[in-house]
């Protein structure tokens, strides 16, 4: 039996694992993909203290190496279920069962789909959710970016190093993104905006995306516009399906905690983006992780 099971190796999970293991607890950190979480899909991070600017994947590597320093065991696995057995918990991953005194949920969230015709059909053939992964395929091409938050506007700016033209399609006439991110996009000659507009359908030929039907929400007019690709950034959904039977989540699927990251199950903590919270950032994920890692130690001590 482990002292602590950490589910997810994004910045929140890696920090929780680091803090718990540095308190001499035995820790397993289970991840279904590459450690780093959403940081792997981020071009440049310039609001993580200590680095003027760093590429997301590079920050992931640094955090990952640091998180293993005090003996954390990293296991690959897709967690499907959590069982509260009172004094200990069981976590189910594929064909394995892990037992631990404490569980720290750090599963984060994933990009939301637009839900329009053509989106699924052309995924990977012109429709993408990751500029860092796919941007370079669009050298000298015209791109549409959908959304008005930090992700859409920041990644649109990143894409201008490849694309000839980037059009941000937003459903309102005002962006949600932070002011500094907006200002950079407004100053970028390659970026233009299609305000009050939503994508009705993504269209293409047998090979790839060729355009879209776009509706103006004020006039109701639908226009067909040509494009070579779509980058969709319309928000995030929590990755909490494995915990749906644990009554841990609110109506929208996020996990409420108190300021010690405790959930409504004793010995189960939630950290990072998966929590019900206002500011979803690397810094806040790391802050949550450190608190839960330390609290795991206090919880186990209190039982002895
Ligand atoms: P995540 O990073 O989402 O990590 C969760 C991990 O859990 C993932 O690795 C996932 O694979 C794993 N996981 C999920 N479910 C399971 C399961 N069932 N079994 C096993 N493993 C599982 N923040 C900033 O501060 N600065 C930025 O510049 C910035 N840019 C961003 C750009 C983009 C495009 C996006 C999408 C986000 C950006 N953010 C930025 C936000 C930041 O990346 C997140 O706030 C942060 O990564 C959250 O960390 P986390 O550890 O809580 O979750
Ligand atoms: P977000 O802040 O939720 O923004 C989603 C955007 O998509 C909004 O502009 C929203 O429009 C629009 N939208 C939602 N559903 C839509 C639909 N069905 N059709 C069309 N448009 C739709 O999500 P995000 O930008 O991915 O950011 C997620 C989190 O990561 C935030 O906490 C953000 O601060 C953080 N992040 C931080 C950085 C950074 O610090 N540099 C970078 C990226 C992300 P409305 O505005 O009308 O609601």
mmCIF file with all atom_site columns, C-alpha atoms in Angstrom, residues 79-208:
data_model
loop_
_atom_site.group_PDB
_atom_site.id
_atom_site.type_symbol
_atom_site.label_atom_id
_atom_site.label_alt_id
_atom_site.label_comp_id
_atom_site.label_asym_id
_atom_site.label_entity_id
_atom_site.label_seq_id
_atom_site.pdbx_PDB_ins_code
_atom_site.Cartn_x
_atom_site.Cartn_y
_atom_site.Cartn_z
_atom_site.occupancy
_atom_site.B_iso_or_equiv
_atom_site.pdbx_formal_charge
_atom_site.auth_seq_id
_atom_site.auth_comp_id
_atom_site.auth_asym_id
_atom_site.auth_atom_id
_atom_site.pdbx_PDB_model_num
ATOM 1   C CA . UNK A 1 79  ? -7.702  5.727  -14.030 1.00 0.00 ? 79  UNK A CA 1
ATOM 2   C CA . UNK A 1 80  ? -11.298 4.596  -14.319 1.00 0.00 ? 80  UNK A CA 1
ATOM 3   C CA . UNK A 1 81  ? -12.520 4.409  -10.727 1.00 0.00 ? 81  UNK A CA 1
ATOM 4   C CA . UNK A 1 82  ? -11.863 5.439  -7.144  1.00 0.00 ? 82  UNK A CA 1
ATOM 5   C CA . UNK A 1 83  ? -13.186 3.365  -4.218  1.00 0.00 ? 83  UNK A CA 1
ATOM 6   C CA . UNK A 1 84  ? -13.330 4.700  -0.694  1.00 0.00 ? 84  UNK A CA 1
ATOM 7   C CA . UNK A 1 85  ? -12.636 1.745  1.595   1.00 0.00 ? 85  UNK A CA 1
ATOM 8   C CA . UNK A 1 86  ? -12.508 3.879  4.749   1.00 0.00 ? 86  UNK A CA 1
ATOM 9   C CA . UNK A 1 87  ? -8.971  3.574  6.156   1.00 0.00 ? 87  UNK A CA 1
ATOM 10  C CA . UNK A 1 88  ? -7.586  3.245  2.645   1.00 0.00 ? 88  UNK A CA 1
ATOM 11  C CA . UNK A 1 89  ? -8.649  3.980  -0.957  1.00 0.00 ? 89  UNK A CA 1
ATOM 12  C CA . UNK A 1 90  ? -8.463  1.921  -4.113  1.00 0.00 ? 90  UNK A CA 1
ATOM 13  C CA . UNK A 1 91  ? -7.699  3.382  -7.514  1.00 0.00 ? 91  UNK A CA 1
ATOM 14  C CA . UNK A 1 92  ? -8.393  1.324  -10.624 1.00 0.00 ? 92  UNK A CA 1
ATOM 15  C CA . UNK A 1 93  ? -6.226  1.741  -13.711 1.00 0.00 ? 93  UNK A CA 1
ATOM 16  C CA . UNK A 1 94  ? -6.678  -0.586 -16.659 1.00 0.00 ? 94  UNK A CA 1
ATOM 17  C CA . UNK A 1 95  ? -5.902  -4.016 -15.190 1.00 0.00 ? 95  UNK A CA 1
ATOM 18  C CA . UNK A 1 96  ? -4.172  -2.703 -12.052 1.00 0.00 ? 96  UNK A CA 1
ATOM 19  C CA . UNK A 1 97  ? -5.490  -1.700 -8.623  1.00 0.00 ? 97  UNK A CA 1
ATOM 20  C CA . UNK A 1 98  ? -3.505  0.720  -6.477  1.00 0.00 ? 98  UNK A CA 1
ATOM 21  C CA . UNK A 1 99  ? -4.139  1.066  -2.745  1.00 0.00 ? 99  UNK A CA 1
ATOM 22  C CA . UNK A 1 100 ? -3.283  4.203  -0.820  1.00 0.00 ? 100 UNK A CA 1
ATOM 23  C CA . UNK A 1 101 ? -4.007  5.995  2.443   1.00 0.00 ? 101 UNK A CA 1
ATOM 24  C CA . UNK A 1 102 ? -4.490  9.271  0.589   1.00 0.00 ? 102 UNK A CA 1
ATOM 25  C CA . UNK A 1 103 ? -5.586  10.045 -2.969  1.00 0.00 ? 103 UNK A CA 1
ATOM 26  C CA . UNK A 1 104 ? -4.830  13.355 -4.669  1.00 0.00 ? 104 UNK A CA 1
ATOM 27  C CA . UNK A 1 105 ? -6.907  13.962 -7.793  1.00 0.00 ? 105 UNK A CA 1
ATOM 28  C CA . UNK A 1 106 ? -5.036  16.133 -10.312 1.00 0.00 ? 106 UNK A CA 1
ATOM 29  C CA . UNK A 1 107 ? -6.701  15.137 -13.578 1.00 0.00 ? 107 UNK A CA 1
ATOM 30  C CA . UNK A 1 108 ? -7.153  18.692 -14.884 1.00 0.00 ? 108 UNK A CA 1
ATOM 31  C CA . UNK A 1 109 ? -9.393  19.329 -17.840 1.00 0.00 ? 109 UNK A CA 1
ATOM 32  C CA . UNK A 1 110 ? -9.529  18.988 -21.606 1.00 0.00 ? 110 UNK A CA 1
ATOM 33  C CA . UNK A 1 111 ? -10.507 21.171 -24.529 1.00 0.00 ? 111 UNK A CA 1
ATOM 34  C CA . UNK A 1 112 ? -14.214 21.491 -25.231 1.00 0.00 ? 112 UNK A CA 1
ATOM 35  C CA . UNK A 1 113 ? -15.548 20.621 -28.675 1.00 0.00 ? 113 UNK A CA 1
ATOM 36  C CA . UNK A 1 114 ? -17.525 23.140 -30.707 1.00 0.00 ? 114 UNK A CA 1
ATOM 37  C CA . UNK A 1 115 ? -20.086 20.483 -31.550 1.00 0.00 ? 115 UNK A CA 1
ATOM 38  C CA . UNK A 1 116 ? -20.658 21.530 -35.162 1.00 0.00 ? 116 UNK A CA 1
ATOM 39  C CA . UNK A 1 117 ? -21.012 19.477 -38.303 1.00 0.00 ? 117 UNK A CA 1
ATOM 40  C CA . UNK A 1 118 ? -17.623 18.626 -39.828 1.00 0.00 ? 118 UNK A CA 1
ATOM 41  C CA . UNK A 1 119 ? -15.654 19.053 -36.591 1.00 0.00 ? 119 UNK A CA 1
ATOM 42  C CA . UNK A 1 120 ? -15.186 15.358 -35.927 1.00 0.00 ? 120 UNK A CA 1
ATOM 43  C CA . UNK A 1 121 ? -14.941 14.432 -39.586 1.00 0.00 ? 121 UNK A CA 1
ATOM 44  C CA . UNK A 1 122 ? -12.036 16.826 -40.203 1.00 0.00 ? 122 UNK A CA 1
ATOM 45  C CA . UNK A 1 123 ? -10.232 16.369 -36.859 1.00 0.00 ? 123 UNK A CA 1
ATOM 46  C CA . UNK A 1 124 ? -6.566  15.913 -37.755 1.00 0.00 ? 124 UNK A CA 1
ATOM 47  C CA . UNK A 1 125 ? -7.315  16.967 -41.340 1.00 0.00 ? 125 UNK A CA 1
ATOM 48  C CA . UNK A 1 126 ? -7.434  20.717 -40.734 1.00 0.00 ? 126 UNK A CA 1
ATOM 49  C CA . UNK A 1 127 ? -9.231  20.798 -37.388 1.00 0.00 ? 127 UNK A CA 1
ATOM 50  C CA . UNK A 1 128 ? -6.892  21.037 -34.392 1.00 0.00 ? 128 UNK A CA 1
ATOM 51  C CA . UNK A 1 129 ? -6.983  21.912 -30.692 1.00 0.00 ? 129 UNK A CA 1
ATOM 52  C CA . UNK A 1 130 ? -3.231  22.329 -30.288 1.00 0.00 ? 130 UNK A CA 1
ATOM 53  C CA . UNK A 1 131 ? -1.248  25.075 -32.029 1.00 0.00 ? 131 UNK A CA 1
ATOM 54  C CA . UNK A 1 132 ? 2.058   23.838 -30.619 1.00 0.00 ? 132 UNK A CA 1
ATOM 55  C CA . UNK A 1 133 ? 1.441   20.368 -32.032 1.00 0.00 ? 133 UNK A CA 1
ATOM 56  C CA . UNK A 1 134 ? 0.013   21.282 -35.449 1.00 0.00 ? 134 UNK A CA 1
ATOM 57  C CA . UNK A 1 135 ? 0.847   24.943 -36.181 1.00 0.00 ? 135 UNK A CA 1
ATOM 58  C CA . UNK A 1 136 ? 3.883   24.139 -38.310 1.00 0.00 ? 136 UNK A CA 1
ATOM 59  C CA . UNK A 1 137 ? 1.697   22.212 -40.796 1.00 0.00 ? 137 UNK A CA 1
ATOM 60  C CA . UNK A 1 138 ? 0.100   25.512 -41.804 1.00 0.00 ? 138 UNK A CA 1
ATOM 61  C CA . UNK A 1 139 ? 3.019   27.504 -43.216 1.00 0.00 ? 139 UNK A CA 1
ATOM 62  C CA . UNK A 1 140 ? 1.743   30.335 -45.430 1.00 0.00 ? 140 UNK A CA 1
ATOM 63  C CA . UNK A 1 141 ? -1.853  29.167 -44.995 1.00 0.00 ? 141 UNK A CA 1
ATOM 64  C CA . UNK A 1 142 ? -4.985  30.953 -43.862 1.00 0.00 ? 142 UNK A CA 1
ATOM 65  C CA . UNK A 1 143 ? -6.288  29.848 -40.460 1.00 0.00 ? 143 UNK A CA 1
ATOM 66  C CA . UNK A 1 144 ? -9.415  30.333 -38.395 1.00 0.00 ? 144 UNK A CA 1
ATOM 67  C CA . UNK A 1 145 ? -9.135  30.361 -34.610 1.00 0.00 ? 145 UNK A CA 1
ATOM 68  C CA . UNK A 1 146 ? -12.404 30.010 -32.702 1.00 0.00 ? 146 UNK A CA 1
ATOM 69  C CA . UNK A 1 147 ? -12.868 31.535 -29.222 1.00 0.00 ? 147 UNK A CA 1
ATOM 70  C CA . UNK A 1 148 ? -12.156 34.763 -27.375 1.00 0.00 ? 148 UNK A CA 1
ATOM 71  C CA . UNK A 1 149 ? -10.355 33.591 -24.201 1.00 0.00 ? 149 UNK A CA 1
ATOM 72  C CA . UNK A 1 150 ? -6.658  33.504 -23.287 1.00 0.00 ? 150 UNK A CA 1
ATOM 73  C CA . UNK A 1 151 ? -6.082  30.261 -25.182 1.00 0.00 ? 151 UNK A CA 1
ATOM 74  C CA . UNK A 1 152 ? -7.654  31.385 -28.465 1.00 0.00 ? 152 UNK A CA 1
ATOM 75  C CA . UNK A 1 153 ? -6.009  34.794 -28.580 1.00 0.00 ? 153 UNK A CA 1
ATOM 76  C CA . UNK A 1 154 ? -2.592  33.683 -27.336 1.00 0.00 ? 154 UNK A CA 1
ATOM 77  C CA . UNK A 1 155 ? -2.435  30.676 -29.646 1.00 0.00 ? 155 UNK A CA 1
ATOM 78  C CA . UNK A 1 156 ? -3.647  32.808 -32.593 1.00 0.00 ? 156 UNK A CA 1
ATOM 79  C CA . UNK A 1 157 ? -0.651  35.056 -32.018 1.00 0.00 ? 157 UNK A CA 1
ATOM 80  C CA . UNK A 1 158 ? 1.631   32.001 -31.868 1.00 0.00 ? 158 UNK A CA 1
ATOM 81  C CA . UNK A 1 159 ? 0.184   30.718 -35.150 1.00 0.00 ? 159 UNK A CA 1
ATOM 82  C CA . UNK A 1 160 ? 1.132   33.918 -37.020 1.00 0.00 ? 160 UNK A CA 1
ATOM 83  C CA . UNK A 1 161 ? 4.743   32.706 -37.135 1.00 0.00 ? 161 UNK A CA 1
ATOM 84  C CA . UNK A 1 162 ? 3.568   30.021 -39.587 1.00 0.00 ? 162 UNK A CA 1
ATOM 85  C CA . UNK A 1 163 ? 0.302   31.191 -41.157 1.00 0.00 ? 163 UNK A CA 1
ATOM 86  C CA . UNK A 1 164 ? -0.089  33.972 -43.712 1.00 0.00 ? 164 UNK A CA 1
ATOM 87  C CA . UNK A 1 165 ? -3.327  35.102 -42.082 1.00 0.00 ? 165 UNK A CA 1
ATOM 88  C CA . UNK A 1 166 ? -5.174  34.239 -38.853 1.00 0.00 ? 166 UNK A CA 1
ATOM 89  C CA . UNK A 1 167 ? -8.829  35.153 -38.354 1.00 0.00 ? 167 UNK A CA 1
ATOM 90  C CA . UNK A 1 168 ? -10.231 34.971 -34.814 1.00 0.00 ? 168 UNK A CA 1
ATOM 91  C CA . UNK A 1 169 ? -13.915 34.092 -34.873 1.00 0.00 ? 169 UNK A CA 1
ATOM 92  C CA . UNK A 1 170 ? -15.637 35.153 -31.654 1.00 0.00 ? 170 UNK A CA 1
ATOM 93  C CA . UNK A 1 171 ? -19.295 34.955 -30.701 1.00 0.00 ? 171 UNK A CA 1
ATOM 94  C CA . UNK A 1 172 ? -19.292 38.402 -29.038 1.00 0.00 ? 172 UNK A CA 1
ATOM 95  C CA . UNK A 1 173 ? -17.735 41.750 -29.957 1.00 0.00 ? 173 UNK A CA 1
ATOM 96  C CA . UNK A 1 174 ? -15.396 41.775 -26.989 1.00 0.00 ? 174 UNK A CA 1
ATOM 97  C CA . UNK A 1 175 ? -12.608 39.374 -26.025 1.00 0.00 ? 175 UNK A CA 1
ATOM 98  C CA . UNK A 1 176 ? -12.415 37.555 -22.702 1.00 0.00 ? 176 UNK A CA 1
ATOM 99  C CA . UNK A 1 177 ? -8.605  37.227 -22.862 1.00 0.00 ? 177 UNK A CA 1
ATOM 100 C CA . UNK A 1 178 ? -6.264  39.125 -20.523 1.00 0.00 ? 178 UNK A CA 1
ATOM 101 C CA . UNK A 1 179 ? -5.535  42.689 -21.674 1.00 0.00 ? 179 UNK A CA 1
ATOM 102 C CA . UNK A 1 180 ? -1.859  42.075 -22.472 1.00 0.00 ? 180 UNK A CA 1
ATOM 103 C CA . UNK A 1 181 ? -2.773  39.089 -24.666 1.00 0.00 ? 181 UNK A CA 1
ATOM 104 C CA . UNK A 1 182 ? -5.481  41.118 -26.446 1.00 0.00 ? 182 UNK A CA 1
ATOM 105 C CA . UNK A 1 183 ? -3.137  44.057 -27.072 1.00 0.00 ? 183 UNK A CA 1
ATOM 106 C CA . UNK A 1 184 ? -0.559  41.810 -28.733 1.00 0.00 ? 184 UNK A CA 1
ATOM 107 C CA . UNK A 1 185 ? -3.186  40.322 -31.023 1.00 0.00 ? 185 UNK A CA 1
ATOM 108 C CA . UNK A 1 186 ? -4.636  43.743 -31.955 1.00 0.00 ? 186 UNK A CA 1
ATOM 109 C CA . UNK A 1 187 ? -1.115  44.923 -32.836 1.00 0.00 ? 187 UNK A CA 1
ATOM 110 C CA . UNK A 1 188 ? -0.370  41.874 -34.998 1.00 0.00 ? 188 UNK A CA 1
ATOM 111 C CA . UNK A 1 189 ? -0.875  42.649 -38.692 1.00 0.00 ? 189 UNK A CA 1
ATOM 112 C CA . UNK A 1 190 ? -1.574  39.028 -39.566 1.00 0.00 ? 190 UNK A CA 1
ATOM 113 C CA . UNK A 1 191 ? -4.541  38.801 -37.173 1.00 0.00 ? 191 UNK A CA 1
ATOM 114 C CA . UNK A 1 192 ? -8.054  39.976 -37.981 1.00 0.00 ? 192 UNK A CA 1
ATOM 115 C CA . UNK A 1 193 ? -11.356 39.426 -36.195 1.00 0.00 ? 193 UNK A CA 1
ATOM 116 C CA . UNK A 1 194 ? -14.771 38.181 -37.163 1.00 0.00 ? 194 UNK A CA 1
ATOM 117 C CA . UNK A 1 195 ? -16.957 39.518 -34.336 1.00 0.00 ? 195 UNK A CA 1
ATOM 118 C CA . UNK A 1 196 ? -20.425 38.347 -33.271 1.00 0.00 ? 196 UNK A CA 1
ATOM 119 C CA . UNK A 1 197 ? -19.887 35.238 -35.325 1.00 0.00 ? 197 UNK A CA 1
ATOM 120 C CA . UNK A 1 198 ? -20.253 31.511 -34.812 1.00 0.00 ? 198 UNK A CA 1
ATOM 121 C CA . UNK A 1 199 ? -19.221 28.553 -36.912 1.00 0.00 ? 199 UNK A CA 1
ATOM 122 C CA . UNK A 1 200 ? -22.244 26.680 -38.266 1.00 0.00 ? 200 UNK A CA 1
ATOM 123 C CA . UNK A 1 201 ? -20.375 24.008 -40.189 1.00 0.00 ? 201 UNK A CA 1
ATOM 124 C CA . UNK A 1 202 ? -16.831 23.062 -41.106 1.00 0.00 ? 202 UNK A CA 1
ATOM 125 C CA . UNK A 1 203 ? -16.593 22.042 -44.743 1.00 0.00 ? 203 UNK A CA 1
ATOM 126 C CA . UNK A 1 204 ? -13.976 20.300 -46.824 1.00 0.00 ? 204 UNK A CA 1
ATOM 127 C CA . UNK A 1 205 ? -13.180 17.905 -49.616 1.00 0.00 ? 205 UNK A CA 1
ATOM 128 C CA . UNK A 1 206 ? -12.124 14.247 -49.353 1.00 0.00 ? 206 UNK A CA 1
ATOM 129 C CA . UNK A 1 207 ? -8.720  15.300 -48.082 1.00 0.00 ? 207 UNK A CA 1
ATOM 130 C CA . UNK A 1 208 ? -9.063  18.236 -45.740 1.00 0.00 ? 208 UNK A CA 1
#
